[in-house]
Every structure is written in structure tokens, then in C-alpha cells.
């Protein structure tokens, strides 16, 4: 828990039904969503688009993702580029039960390249 709160990366944990079971302050800040509105519910469409990279995303990620760059548009119109990684966690011998989503803000890097 200490790493998740102070590690700098945004972290979300989704259950098999696509509900955010855990989120840290960094994730809430990066996604412009109050932490209380992020936990214990399915992500809103803008957040789901960042996680899944699709306009009509599934409830649960379809596979592992490593460093996919995704554009997030805040409610205030601000553009933020996020690197998204997803690690699926399976029960022994079973289907994936959790997805750990890690978010890193790479907006300054993208701006420098542009």
C-alpha cells in the first residue's frame, strides 16, 4: 500500500466485472476524477477509453499491455498523454480475476517531441 500511494504512478485494480476495487491518489489526479468516484464502480467512458484504448471497451481488459500511449481529455479540455500498462492476474489454474493498470504521465515528453 505504501508503494501504491507514494510510488508516483497511477494504479487501478479492476476485478473480473470491470469494477475498480483499488485506486491511488496519483490515478485520480491523472484522470481528473475524485478518488471516491473512481473506487467501487466501473470507470466512466473517458477513463475506460484510456484503460482499454477503445471507444466501446469491454468490461475487463482482454490481455496484458505494456506501455501503450493513450490520449486523455480532461473535463476542462486539457490534453494529457498517458502510458498505460496492464497486467492480468489469474487464480491458480483459472481465468484472469484482476487487472492491475499502471498509468504514467508522458505529456512533457510528447510535447518536447512535437
PDB file of C-alpha atoms in Angstrom:
ATOM      1  CA  UNK A   1       0.000   0.000   0.000  1.00  0.00           C
ATOM      2  CA  UNK A   2       2.872   2.370   0.798  1.00  0.00           C
ATOM      3  CA  UNK A   3       4.333   1.941  -2.701  1.00  0.00           C
ATOM      4  CA  UNK A   4       0.959   2.433  -4.345  1.00  0.00           C
ATOM      5  CA  UNK A   5       0.344   5.705  -2.531  1.00  0.00           C
ATOM      6  CA  UNK A   6       3.826   7.169  -2.856  1.00  0.00           C
ATOM      7  CA  UNK A   7       5.319   5.471  -5.922  1.00  0.00           C
ATOM      8  CA  UNK A   8       4.323   8.247  -8.328  1.00  0.00           C
ATOM      9  CA  UNK A   9       2.484   6.064 -10.833  1.00  0.00           C
ATOM     10  CA  UNK A  10      -1.284   5.961 -11.065  1.00  0.00           C
ATOM     11  CA  UNK A  11      -2.552   2.492 -10.203  1.00  0.00           C
ATOM     12  CA  UNK A  12      -6.012   0.969 -10.629  1.00  0.00           C
ATOM     13  CA  UNK A  13      -7.052  -2.592  -9.843  1.00  0.00           C
ATOM     14  CA  UNK A  14     -10.096  -3.892 -11.727  1.00  0.00           C
ATOM     15  CA  UNK A  15     -11.986  -7.036 -10.789  1.00  0.00           C
ATOM     16  CA  UNK A  16     -13.349  -9.514 -13.340  1.00  0.00           C
ATOM     17  CA  UNK A  17     -16.579  -7.458 -13.607  1.00  0.00           C
ATOM     18  CA  UNK A  18     -14.618  -4.318 -14.562  1.00  0.00           C
ATOM     19  CA  UNK A  19     -15.176  -2.599 -11.223  1.00  0.00           C
ATOM     20  CA  UNK A  20     -12.308  -0.530  -9.810  1.00  0.00           C
ATOM     21  CA  UNK A  21     -11.542  -2.180  -6.483  1.00  0.00           C
ATOM     22  CA  UNK A  22      -8.454  -0.101  -5.704  1.00  0.00           C
ATOM     23  CA  UNK A  23      -7.126   3.205  -6.975  1.00  0.00           C
ATOM     24  CA  UNK A  24      -4.471   5.536  -5.645  1.00  0.00           C
ATOM     25  CA  UNK A  25      -4.370   9.335  -5.469  1.00  0.00           C
ATOM     26  CA  UNK A  26      -1.984   9.531  -8.433  1.00  0.00           C
ATOM     27  CA  UNK A  27      -4.521   7.732 -10.653  1.00  0.00           C
ATOM     28  CA  UNK A  28      -7.300  10.060  -9.512  1.00  0.00           C
ATOM     29  CA  UNK A  29      -5.116  13.099 -10.248  1.00  0.00           C
ATOM     30  CA  UNK A  30      -4.018  11.837 -13.691  1.00  0.00           C
ATOM     31  CA  UNK A  31      -7.605  11.000 -14.651  1.00  0.00           C
ATOM     32  CA  UNK A  32      -9.176  14.176 -13.185  1.00  0.00           C
ATOM     33  CA  UNK A  33     -11.591  12.090 -11.127  1.00  0.00           C
ATOM     34  CA  UNK A  34     -12.118  12.365  -7.362  1.00  0.00           C
ATOM     35  CA  UNK A  35     -10.838   9.201  -5.731  1.00  0.00           C
ATOM     36  CA  UNK A  36     -14.258   8.492  -4.213  1.00  0.00           C
ATOM     37  CA  UNK A  37     -15.795   8.495  -7.725  1.00  0.00           C
ATOM     38  CA  UNK A  38     -13.145   6.130  -9.045  1.00  0.00           C
ATOM     39  CA  UNK A  39     -13.362   3.325  -6.490  1.00  0.00           C
ATOM     40  CA  UNK A  40     -16.058   0.643  -6.269  1.00  0.00           C
ATOM     41  CA  UNK A  41     -17.627   1.348  -9.655  1.00  0.00           C
ATOM     42  CA  UNK A  42     -16.958   0.861 -13.329  1.00  0.00           C
ATOM     43  CA  UNK A  43     -14.786   3.566 -14.892  1.00  0.00           C
ATOM     44  CA  UNK A  44     -16.613   6.371 -16.693  1.00  0.00           C
ATOM     45  CA  UNK A  45     -16.335   6.277 -20.520  1.00  0.00           C
ATOM     46  CA  UNK A  46     -13.316   8.612 -20.700  1.00  0.00           C
ATOM     47  CA  UNK A  47     -11.348   6.598 -18.156  1.00  0.00           C
ATOM     48  CA  UNK A  48     -12.395   3.296 -19.758  1.00  0.00           C
ATOM     49  CA  UNK A  49     -11.128   4.600 -23.124  1.00  0.00           C
ATOM     50  CA  UNK A  50      -7.734   5.313 -21.549  1.00  0.00           C
ATOM     51  CA  UNK A  51      -7.568   1.864 -19.948  1.00  0.00           C
ATOM     52  CA  UNK A  52      -8.726  -0.139 -22.963  1.00  0.00           C
ATOM     53  CA  UNK A  53      -7.822   2.135 -25.881  1.00  0.00           C
ATOM     54  CA  UNK A  54     -11.261   1.693 -27.433  1.00  0.00           C
ATOM     55  CA  UNK A  55     -14.410   3.776 -27.775  1.00  0.00           C
ATOM     56  CA  UNK A  56     -16.610   0.805 -26.866  1.00  0.00           C
ATOM     57  CA  UNK A  57     -14.404  -1.021 -24.393  1.00  0.00           C
ATOM     58  CA  UNK A  58     -15.038  -4.397 -22.823  1.00  0.00           C
ATOM     59  CA  UNK A  59     -15.613  -4.525 -19.081  1.00  0.00           C
ATOM     60  CA  UNK A  60     -12.331  -6.336 -18.448  1.00  0.00           C
ATOM     61  CA  UNK A  61      -9.028  -5.996 -20.343  1.00  0.00           C
ATOM     62  CA  UNK A  62      -8.530  -8.661 -22.994  1.00  0.00           C
ATOM     63  CA  UNK A  63      -4.811  -9.106 -22.362  1.00  0.00           C
ATOM     64  CA  UNK A  64      -1.610  -7.685 -20.954  1.00  0.00           C
ATOM     65  CA  UNK A  65      -0.487  -4.300 -22.276  1.00  0.00           C
ATOM     66  CA  UNK A  66       2.948  -2.751 -21.940  1.00  0.00           C
ATOM     67  CA  UNK A  67       3.422   1.000 -22.309  1.00  0.00           C
ATOM     68  CA  UNK A  68       0.588   1.864 -24.707  1.00  0.00           C
ATOM     69  CA  UNK A  69       0.390   5.625 -25.159  1.00  0.00           C
ATOM     70  CA  UNK A  70      -3.148   6.949 -24.835  1.00  0.00           C
ATOM     71  CA  UNK A  71      -4.617  10.443 -25.001  1.00  0.00           C
ATOM     72  CA  UNK A  72      -6.801  11.538 -22.099  1.00  0.00           C
ATOM     73  CA  UNK A  73      -9.015  14.602 -22.418  1.00  0.00           C
ATOM     74  CA  UNK A  74      -9.897  16.179 -19.089  1.00  0.00           C
ATOM     75  CA  UNK A  75     -13.249  17.784 -18.366  1.00  0.00           C
ATOM     76  CA  UNK A  76     -11.527  21.159 -18.717  1.00  0.00           C
ATOM     77  CA  UNK A  77     -10.311  20.239 -22.233  1.00  0.00           C
ATOM     78  CA  UNK A  78      -6.720  19.681 -21.126  1.00  0.00           C
ATOM     79  CA  UNK A  79      -4.874  17.007 -23.103  1.00  0.00           C
ATOM     80  CA  UNK A  80      -2.747  14.515 -21.205  1.00  0.00           C
ATOM     81  CA  UNK A  81      -0.756  11.675 -22.731  1.00  0.00           C
ATOM     82  CA  UNK A  82      -0.535   8.593 -20.530  1.00  0.00           C
ATOM     83  CA  UNK A  83       1.497   5.428 -20.877  1.00  0.00           C
ATOM     84  CA  UNK A  84      -0.778   2.580 -19.864  1.00  0.00           C
ATOM     85  CA  UNK A  85       0.372  -0.879 -18.801  1.00  0.00           C
ATOM     86  CA  UNK A  86      -1.984  -3.683 -17.814  1.00  0.00           C
ATOM     87  CA  UNK A  87      -1.049  -6.896 -16.015  1.00  0.00           C
ATOM     88  CA  UNK A  88      -3.677  -9.587 -15.700  1.00  0.00           C
ATOM     89  CA  UNK A  89      -3.619 -11.672 -12.536  1.00  0.00           C
ATOM     90  CA  UNK A  90      -5.142 -15.132 -12.675  1.00  0.00           C
ATOM     91  CA  UNK A  91      -6.189 -17.505  -9.951  1.00  0.00           C
ATOM     92  CA  UNK A  92      -4.125 -20.708  -9.935  1.00  0.00           C
ATOM     93  CA  UNK A  93      -5.296 -22.728 -12.923  1.00  0.00           C
ATOM     94  CA  UNK A  94      -8.119 -20.325 -13.644  1.00  0.00           C
ATOM     95  CA  UNK A  95      -9.171 -17.319 -15.629  1.00  0.00           C
ATOM     96  CA  UNK A  96      -7.932 -13.788 -15.013  1.00  0.00           C
ATOM     97  CA  UNK A  97      -9.531 -12.355 -11.897  1.00  0.00           C
ATOM     98  CA  UNK A  98      -7.808  -8.978 -11.574  1.00  0.00           C
ATOM     99  CA  UNK A  99      -6.235  -6.419 -13.868  1.00  0.00           C
ATOM    100  CA  UNK A 100      -3.580  -4.079 -12.486  1.00  0.00           C
ATOM    101  CA  UNK A 101      -3.477  -0.895 -14.563  1.00  0.00           C
ATOM    102  CA  UNK A 102      -0.473   1.422 -14.232  1.00  0.00           C
ATOM    103  CA  UNK A 103      -0.544   4.992 -15.580  1.00  0.00           C
ATOM    104  CA  UNK A 104       2.420   7.309 -16.203  1.00  0.00           C
ATOM    105  CA  UNK A 105       2.051  10.883 -17.447  1.00  0.00           C
ATOM    106  CA  UNK A 106       4.272  11.349 -20.517  1.00  0.00           C
ATOM    107  CA  UNK A 107       2.764  14.673 -21.627  1.00  0.00           C
ATOM    108  CA  UNK A 108       6.055  16.607 -21.223  1.00  0.00           C
ATOM    109  CA  UNK A 109       7.897  14.026 -23.352  1.00  0.00           C
ATOM    110  CA  UNK A 110       5.267  14.159 -26.098  1.00  0.00           C
ATOM    111  CA  UNK A 111       5.273  17.967 -26.021  1.00  0.00           C
ATOM    112  CA  UNK A 112       9.063  18.038 -26.358  1.00  0.00           C
ATOM    113  CA  UNK A 113       8.902  15.730 -29.376  1.00  0.00           C
ATOM    114  CA  UNK A 114       6.240  17.875 -31.038  1.00  0.00           C
TER     115      UNK A 114
END
